[in-house]
XYZ file of C-alpha atoms in Angstrom:
165
model
C 104.726 100.252 106.411
C 103.486 103.843 106.518
C 104.345 104.095 102.827
C 102.485 101.192 101.268
C 100.105 98.269 101.417
C 100.333 94.821 99.916
C 98.891 91.368 99.957
C 98.645 88.104 98.092
C 96.260 85.220 97.617
C 96.848 81.507 97.772
C 94.757 78.709 96.278
C 95.544 75.136 97.316
C 98.881 76.196 98.784
C 100.085 78.054 95.674
C 100.497 81.831 95.565
C 98.448 82.924 92.562
C 98.504 86.717 92.696
C 99.693 89.694 94.647
C 99.329 93.465 94.810
C 101.217 96.382 96.238
C 100.378 100.059 96.261
C 101.522 103.239 97.920
C 99.661 104.998 100.685
C 98.747 108.290 99.063
C 97.708 111.738 100.191
C 94.072 110.932 99.385
C 94.189 107.949 101.758
C 95.451 110.167 104.557
C 92.767 112.779 103.906
C 89.848 110.373 103.483
C 90.792 108.311 106.531
C 91.642 111.315 108.694
C 95.237 110.278 109.280
C 97.409 113.341 109.906
C 100.763 111.539 109.862
C 101.265 108.381 107.776
C 103.613 107.042 110.451
C 100.678 106.982 112.898
C 98.256 105.265 110.542
C 99.554 101.714 110.896
C 96.204 100.241 111.957
C 94.464 101.939 109.022
C 97.038 100.733 106.492
C 96.791 97.140 107.747
C 92.984 97.211 107.453
C 93.124 99.048 104.122
C 95.324 96.323 102.657
C 92.665 93.733 103.505
C 89.912 95.894 102.031
C 91.889 96.359 98.814
C 92.538 92.604 98.623
C 88.865 91.785 99.160
C 87.936 94.133 96.329
C 90.664 93.106 93.887
C 89.816 89.425 94.201
C 86.083 89.824 94.870
C 85.125 87.727 91.845
C 87.167 84.808 93.227
C 85.398 84.537 96.577
C 82.059 86.324 96.433
C 79.909 83.734 94.670
C 81.674 80.405 95.044
C 81.338 78.065 97.964
C 84.830 77.901 99.321
C 86.740 78.453 102.493
C 88.061 81.994 102.536
C 90.664 82.752 105.157
C 91.986 86.251 105.766
C 95.436 86.179 107.345
C 97.249 89.126 108.878
C 99.754 89.893 111.568
C 97.506 92.718 112.780
C 94.793 91.850 115.285
C 92.941 95.146 114.794
C 92.534 94.446 111.083
C 91.373 90.870 111.739
C 88.843 92.053 114.316
C 87.552 94.549 111.773
C 86.974 91.734 109.256
C 85.097 89.709 111.876
C 82.899 92.477 113.269
C 82.722 94.995 110.383
C 82.743 97.812 112.895
C 85.133 100.157 114.607
C 84.700 103.012 117.060
C 85.652 105.838 114.769
C 88.045 107.521 112.414
C 89.624 105.794 109.469
C 89.019 102.298 110.811
C 85.278 102.980 110.955
C 85.316 104.097 107.330
C 87.222 100.963 106.310
C 84.796 98.779 108.304
C 81.854 100.364 106.469
C 83.617 99.840 103.134
C 84.233 96.174 104.006
C 80.568 95.754 104.932
C 79.501 97.214 101.581
C 81.943 94.945 99.746
C 80.691 91.866 101.576
C 77.071 92.864 101.017
C 77.607 92.213 97.306
C 78.735 88.641 97.946
C 76.934 85.395 98.614
C 79.602 84.455 101.124
C 81.975 86.232 103.449
C 85.312 85.190 104.937
C 85.069 81.982 106.957
C 88.269 82.382 108.919
C 90.508 85.114 110.186
C 93.922 83.851 111.130
C 96.594 85.702 113.029
C 100.011 85.229 111.471
C 102.925 86.155 113.730
C 104.811 89.151 112.338
C 107.979 87.148 111.725
C 105.978 84.799 109.459
C 104.414 87.618 107.467
C 107.512 88.589 105.521
C 105.999 88.420 102.003
C 103.162 90.866 102.729
C 105.491 93.069 104.761
C 107.973 93.186 101.881
C 105.203 94.194 99.469
C 104.100 97.005 101.777
C 107.659 98.302 101.993
C 108.048 98.671 98.209
C 107.295 102.393 98.467
C 109.499 103.134 101.479
C 111.954 105.793 100.234
C 114.668 104.465 102.534
C 114.469 100.992 100.939
C 113.348 101.616 97.361
C 116.820 101.302 95.811
C 117.369 97.826 97.240
C 113.796 96.478 97.261
C 113.265 93.096 95.589
C 110.146 91.085 94.873
C 110.034 88.115 97.254
C 111.049 84.852 95.568
C 107.762 83.301 96.661
C 105.998 85.653 94.218
C 108.185 85.187 91.144
C 105.548 83.019 89.384
C 102.501 84.855 90.736
C 100.457 87.392 88.803
C 100.944 91.042 89.715
C 97.544 92.671 90.182
C 97.156 96.417 89.931
C 94.742 97.791 92.502
C 92.268 100.400 91.309
C 92.969 104.030 92.113
C 91.466 104.909 95.485
C 89.823 108.124 94.361
C 86.479 109.551 95.464
C 84.613 106.977 93.350
C 86.346 104.045 95.033
C 85.202 105.022 98.522
C 81.527 103.982 98.434
C 80.686 104.760 102.061
C 82.118 108.250 101.785
C 79.933 108.904 98.733
C 76.876 108.200 100.879
C 78.087 110.809 103.366
C 77.974 113.662 100.834
């Protein structure tokens, strides 16, 4: 959705937590996206970056199998390579690299999930869509999961951009 991002984490087949957040004006500015509608690749990758940071303490130091699943191949490629040619995706790739540099382990698997099977994450990302906000409902699969509030993505959150100043 051009209006929001969202994701969830699963341990041993049980959804434990989830997050959702709006795409804000600062995101557009920092990632060089002129029109939110045209930033789909950035928002998909940003949702993974936010998830990696929110749940960093769960995966960074323990020996486990960490799989990142998405219906977006660009975002999955970014996780695998930690690089992009330019623009907002390059910034997100650098941010992911910095996040992973503070971990003993990095994701083991990236798994493509067909879009029709990605309804929970898609529903979370659509929470802030003005055309749907009056009828939006939390997916039933998340009713027992913990809502996690992502940190504000202000200037201090964007580590790579701080290095550029």
